[in-house]
Coordinates of C-alpha atoms and ligand atoms in Angstrom, one line a residue:
M177 CA 0.0 0.0 0.0
N178 CA 1.5 3.4 -1.1
E179 CA -1.5 5.7 -0.8
L180 CA -4.5 6.2 1.5
K181 CA -7.5 8.4 1.1
I182 CA -9.2 8.8 4.5
F183 CA -12.2 10.5 6.2
V184 CA -11.2 12.3 9.5
P185 CA -14.0 13.2 11.8
A186 CA -14.7 16.6 13.4
T187 CA -14.8 16.4 17.2
I188 CA -16.4 18.0 20.2
A189 CA -14.0 18.7 23.0
N190 CA -14.8 19.3 26.7
V191 CA -18.4 18.1 26.4
S192 CA -19.5 20.5 29.1
C193 CA -17.9 19.0 32.3
G194 CA -14.6 17.7 30.9
F195 CA -12.5 20.7 30.0
D196 CA -9.2 19.6 28.3
V197 CA -9.9 15.9 29.1
L198 CA -13.2 14.7 27.4
G199 CA -14.1 14.6 23.7
L200 CA -16.2 12.8 21.2
A201 CA -16.0 12.1 17.4
L202 CA -18.7 13.0 14.9
D203 CA -19.8 10.9 12.0
T204 CA -21.1 13.1 9.2
V205 CA -18.7 16.0 9.5
G206 CA -15.1 15.8 8.7
D207 CA -12.1 16.3 6.3
E208 CA -10.8 14.1 3.6
M209 CA -7.1 13.6 3.3
T210 CA -4.8 11.7 0.9
I211 CA -1.4 10.6 2.2
R212 CA 1.1 8.9 -0.1
K213 CA 4.6 7.5 0.2
V214 CA 7.2 9.2 -2.0
S215 CA 10.9 8.5 -2.6
E216 CA 11.9 12.0 -1.5
K217 CA 12.5 12.1 2.3
G218 CA 10.6 14.4 4.5
I219 CA 7.0 15.8 4.5
K220 CA 5.4 17.8 1.7
I221 CA 1.9 19.3 1.7
T222 CA 1.1 19.3 -2.0
K223 CA -2.6 20.5 -2.1
I224 CA -5.2 22.1 0.2
L225 CA -8.8 22.4 -1.0
G226 CA -11.6 24.3 0.7
Q227 CA -9.7 26.7 2.9
D228 CA -6.8 29.1 2.7
L229 CA -4.2 27.4 4.9
P230 CA -0.4 27.3 4.7
L231 CA 1.3 24.7 2.5
E232 CA 4.6 25.1 4.3
T233 CA 5.2 22.0 6.4
H234 CA 6.2 23.9 9.6
K235 CA 3.2 26.2 9.4
N236 CA 0.5 23.5 8.8
V237 CA -0.6 21.4 11.8
A238 CA -0.6 18.3 9.5
G239 CA 3.0 18.9 8.6
V240 CA 4.1 19.5 12.2
A241 CA 2.3 16.3 13.5
A242 CA 3.8 14.3 10.5
L243 CA 7.3 15.5 11.3
A244 CA 6.9 14.5 15.0
L245 CA 6.1 11.0 13.8
L246 CA 8.9 11.0 11.2
T247 CA 11.6 11.8 13.8
K248 CA 10.6 8.5 15.7
A249 CA 10.3 6.4 12.5
N250 CA 13.2 4.9 10.7
C251 CA 12.3 5.5 7.0
D252 CA 14.4 6.1 3.9
F253 CA 11.4 7.7 2.1
G254 CA 8.9 10.5 2.7
F255 CA 5.3 11.4 2.5
E256 CA 3.0 13.8 0.5
I257 CA -0.2 15.1 2.1
E258 CA -3.3 16.5 0.4
I259 CA -6.1 18.0 2.5
N260 CA -9.7 18.6 1.5
K261 CA -10.8 20.9 4.3
C262 CA -14.5 20.7 5.1
I263 CA -14.2 21.6 8.8
K264 CA -13.7 25.4 9.0
P265 CA -10.7 26.5 11.0
G266 CA -11.6 28.2 14.3
S267 CA -15.1 26.7 14.4
G268 CA -14.6 24.8 17.6
I269 CA -15.1 21.3 16.2
G270 CA -11.5 20.3 15.9
S271 CA -10.4 21.6 12.5
S272 CA -6.7 21.6 13.3
A273 CA -7.0 18.3 15.2
A274 CA -8.5 16.5 12.2
S275 CA -5.5 17.5 10.0
S276 CA -3.0 16.4 12.7
A277 CA -4.7 13.2 13.5
G278 CA -5.4 12.2 9.9
A279 CA -1.8 12.7 8.8
V280 CA -0.2 10.6 11.5
W281 CA -2.9 7.9 11.4
A282 CA -2.5 7.3 7.7
M283 CA 1.3 7.4 7.9
N284 CA 1.2 4.7 10.6
E285 CA -1.0 2.6 8.4
L286 CA 1.4 3.0 5.4
L287 CA 4.3 2.1 7.7
G288 CA 2.7 -1.1 8.9
K289 CA 1.4 0.2 12.2
P290 CA 4.6 0.5 14.2
F291 CA 3.0 3.0 16.7
T292 CA 0.1 2.7 19.2
I293 CA -2.9 5.0 19.0
T294 CA -1.6 6.7 22.1
D295 CA 1.7 7.3 20.3
L296 CA -0.2 8.9 17.4
V297 CA -2.1 11.1 19.9
K298 CA 1.3 12.4 21.1
F299 CA 2.4 13.2 17.6
A300 CA -0.9 14.9 16.7
M301 CA -0.7 17.0 19.9
E302 CA 2.3 18.7 18.4
G303 CA 0.0 20.0 15.7
E304 CA -2.4 21.3 18.4
R305 CA 0.5 23.1 20.0
L306 CA 1.1 25.0 16.7
A307 CA -2.7 25.8 16.4
S308 CA -3.4 27.0 19.9
G309 CA -0.1 27.2 21.8
V310 CA -1.2 24.3 24.1
A311 CA -0.6 20.6 23.2
H312 CA -4.1 19.5 24.3
A313 CA -5.4 16.0 23.4
D314 CA -9.2 16.4 23.8
N315 CA -9.8 16.7 20.0
V316 CA -7.1 14.5 18.6
A317 CA -7.9 11.6 21.0
P318 CA -11.5 11.1 19.9
A319 CA -10.5 11.7 16.2
L320 CA -8.0 8.8 16.5
F321 CA -9.8 6.4 18.9
G322 CA -13.4 7.2 17.8
G323 CA -16.3 7.5 20.2
F324 CA -15.8 9.3 23.6
T325 CA -12.3 9.5 25.0
L326 CA -11.0 10.7 28.4
V327 CA -7.5 11.9 28.9
R328 CA -7.1 10.5 32.4
S329 CA -3.6 12.0 32.6
Y330 CA -1.4 14.1 30.4
E331 CA 1.9 13.2 32.1
P332 CA 2.3 10.3 31.5
L333 CA -0.3 10.4 28.7
D334 CA -3.1 7.9 29.6
I335 CA -6.2 7.9 27.3
L336 CA -9.3 5.9 27.9
S337 CA -11.9 4.9 25.3
I338 CA -15.3 5.4 26.8
H339 CA -18.4 3.4 25.9
T340 CA -20.8 5.3 23.5
P341 CA -24.6 4.7 24.0
K342 CA -26.2 3.5 20.8
E343 CA -28.8 6.2 20.3
L344 CA -26.6 9.2 21.1
Y345 CA -26.7 12.0 18.5
A346 CA -25.0 15.4 18.5
T347 CA -26.4 18.7 17.0
V348 CA -23.8 21.4 16.4
I349 CA -24.5 24.9 15.3
H350 CA -21.6 27.1 14.2
P351 CA -22.5 30.9 14.3
Q352 CA -20.3 32.6 11.7
I353 CA -18.3 34.7 14.1
E354 CA -14.6 34.3 14.9
I355 CA -13.2 33.5 18.3
K356 CA -9.4 32.9 18.5
T357 CA -8.7 29.7 20.5
S358 CA -5.9 31.7 22.2
D359 CA -8.4 34.4 23.3
A360 CA -10.8 31.8 24.5
R361 CA -8.0 30.4 26.7
N362 CA -6.6 33.7 27.9
I363 CA -9.9 34.8 29.5
L364 CA -10.1 31.7 31.7
K365 CA -9.1 32.0 35.4
A366 CA -6.1 30.1 36.6
T367 CA -7.8 28.9 39.8
V368 CA -11.1 27.3 40.5
P369 CA -13.3 27.7 43.6
L370 CA -13.5 24.5 45.5
K371 CA -17.3 24.5 45.5
D372 CA -17.3 24.7 41.7
A373 CA -14.7 21.9 41.4
I374 CA -16.9 19.6 43.6
K375 CA -19.9 20.1 41.3
Q376 CA -17.7 19.7 38.2
W377 CA -16.1 16.4 39.2
G378 CA -19.4 15.1 40.4
N379 CA -20.8 15.7 36.9
L380 CA -17.8 14.2 35.1
G381 CA -18.1 11.0 37.1
G382 CA -21.9 11.1 36.5
L383 CA -21.4 11.5 32.7
I384 CA -18.9 8.7 32.4
S385 CA -21.2 6.4 34.4
G386 CA -24.2 7.5 32.3
L387 CA -22.3 6.7 29.1
Y388 CA -21.5 3.2 30.3
T389 CA -24.9 2.4 31.6
E390 CA -26.7 4.1 28.7
D391 CA -28.6 6.1 31.2
Y392 CA -29.7 9.1 29.1
D393 CA -31.3 11.0 32.1
L394 CA -28.0 10.7 34.0
I395 CA -26.1 11.9 30.9
G396 CA -28.5 14.9 30.7
R397 CA -28.1 15.8 34.5
S398 CA -24.3 15.6 34.2
L399 CA -24.0 17.9 31.1
E400 CA -23.4 21.0 33.1
D401 CA -20.2 23.1 33.2
Y402 CA -19.7 25.3 36.3
I403 CA -16.2 26.4 35.5
I404 CA -15.6 27.3 31.8
E405 CA -19.0 28.0 30.3
P406 CA -19.9 30.9 32.5
I407 CA -16.8 32.7 31.4
R408 CA -16.6 31.7 27.7
S409 CA -20.3 31.9 26.9
I410 CA -20.1 35.7 27.0
L411 CA -18.1 35.5 23.7
I412 CA -20.9 33.7 21.9
P413 CA -24.0 35.7 20.8
A414 CA -27.3 34.4 22.1
F415 CA -25.7 31.4 23.8
E416 CA -28.2 31.2 26.7
S417 CA -31.2 31.4 24.3
V418 CA -29.7 28.6 22.1
K419 CA -29.1 26.4 25.1
Q420 CA -32.6 27.0 26.5
E421 CA -34.3 26.4 23.2
A422 CA -32.2 23.2 22.6
K423 CA -33.3 21.9 26.0
N424 CA -36.9 22.8 25.3
A425 CA -36.7 20.8 22.1
G426 CA -35.7 17.7 24.0
A427 CA -31.9 17.9 24.1
L428 CA -30.3 16.0 27.1
G429 CA -27.8 18.9 27.5
C430 CA -26.1 21.7 25.6
G431 CA -22.8 23.5 25.9
I432 CA -19.9 25.1 24.1
S433 CA -18.0 22.9 21.6
G434 CA -14.3 23.2 22.3
S435 CA -13.4 26.8 22.6
G436 CA -16.4 27.9 20.6
P437 CA -18.1 29.6 18.9
S438 CA -19.9 26.3 18.0
I439 CA -22.5 25.1 20.4
F440 CA -23.3 21.4 20.7
A441 CA -26.3 19.5 22.1
L442 CA -26.6 15.8 22.8
S443 CA -29.9 14.0 22.2
K444 CA -31.4 10.5 22.4
G445 CA -32.3 9.6 18.8
K446 CA -32.0 11.3 15.5
K447 CA -35.6 12.7 15.5
T448 CA -34.9 14.7 18.7
A449 CA -31.5 15.8 17.4
L450 CA -33.2 17.2 14.3
S451 CA -35.8 19.1 16.3
V452 CA -33.0 20.5 18.4
A453 CA -31.3 21.7 15.2
N454 CA -34.5 23.5 14.2
A455 CA -34.8 25.2 17.6
M456 CA -31.2 26.3 17.5
K457 CA -31.6 27.7 13.9
L458 CA -34.6 29.7 14.9
V459 CA -32.6 31.6 17.5
Y460 CA -29.9 32.7 15.1
N461 CA -32.5 33.4 12.4
K462 CA -34.2 35.8 14.8
V463 CA -31.0 37.7 15.7
G464 CA -29.7 37.6 12.1
I465 CA -26.5 35.6 12.5
D466 CA -25.5 33.2 9.8
Y467 CA -24.6 29.6 10.8
D468 CA -23.7 26.1 9.7
I469 CA -25.5 23.3 11.4
H470 CA -24.7 19.6 11.7
V471 CA -26.6 16.6 13.1
S472 CA -24.5 13.5 13.5
K473 CA -24.5 10.2 15.3
V474 CA -21.5 9.8 17.6
N475 CA -18.8 8.1 15.5
T476 CA -17.4 5.1 17.3
K477 CA -15.0 4.1 14.5
G478 CA -12.8 7.3 14.3
I479 CA -10.9 7.7 11.0
K480 CA -12.1 5.7 8.0
I481 CA -10.3 4.5 4.9
L482 CA -12.1 5.7 1.7
D483 CA -9.6 4.3 -0.8
S484 CA -6.2 2.7 -1.0
K485 CA -3.6 2.1 -3.7
Ligands
ADP661 P1 -11.0 24.6 15.9 O1 -11.4 25.7 16.7 O2 -12.0 24.1 14.9 O3 -10.5 23.4 16.8 P2 -8.4 25.4 15.8 O4 -8.5 26.8 16.5 O5 -7.9 24.3 16.6 O6 -9.7 25.0 15.1 O7 -7.3 25.6 14.6 C1 -7.3 26.6 13.7 C2 -5.9 27.2 13.7 O8 -4.9 26.3 13.2 C3 -6.0 28.4 12.6 O9 -5.2 29.4 13.1 C4 -5.3 27.7 11.4 O10 -4.7 28.7 10.6 C5 -4.3 26.8 12.0 N1 -4.0 25.7 11.1 C6 -2.8 25.3 10.6 N2 -2.9 24.2 9.8 C7 -4.2 23.8 9.8 C8 -4.9 22.8 9.2 N3 -4.4 21.9 8.4 N4 -6.2 22.7 9.5 C9 -6.9 23.6 10.3 N5 -6.2 24.6 10.8 C10 -4.9 24.8 10.6

């Protein structure tokens, strides 16, 4: 095998109560990438469709992640990368993570899988460091493992794959405003009041338990964020209305996707997820803000091969 064409999923990081540790992969939203072995050593990004992003290897997260892998692999050849970008950068659904994760996943396949998925997460995190200044794993981990993932520890890196209930759907609305990931991080406080931390870790435990037992009520009760959302939501227009209307339409819970501005809701079943999408759309129609909207099952497979040569 010399060439792979893959689908790389968009991802929702944090999932309300799991800032920097929890994430999930989407099924119907993602990028396509083609990675091929070439005789020339090193990494070359030869084509980017859909978005205006740098082709220089060191400036593109896919290139940086690929180089991180290459320094640990013993190869006398190189790789070319093509990216068909469908996830808008800065949307809050893991645009940079998809490129980083896709590049290293396909390279590992073409090399005969010398690395573990956790190794690939480490390489992809170098791409995240370029995109946001912080090597976080809460988008790259679900893109690579699929389903829900929990970063139990960053040092040493310990990632757990969490069970995904069968009927869980996500609705994501992306208001067309720009929030820089670095700004969304800079406004956060460095310390957390103990009373908020107690509520937050109660919810994170509750959510993990609800996912394993497929207890949708418990999942809904646990989808609350007492630490990050109160601060970040002020950057997102009509956030409280979108959240309220999503819940009125039957969503289990609703919060900020990654660092925003996308807002996600989780629902039991596709029908409810579609009603939630309509309710969210109405809010932005009323205030006159353009948006993209996605309804997707949670993707338990992660990256998928579309073609190989
Ligand atoms: P999201 O908010 O969707 O997670 P990020 O903020 O993580 O997106 O990443 C967007 C930033 O990463 C932008 O500054 C963009 O220019 C940069 N970047 C570099 N290479 C890529 C790439 N291949 N795909 C997406 N973003 C990239």
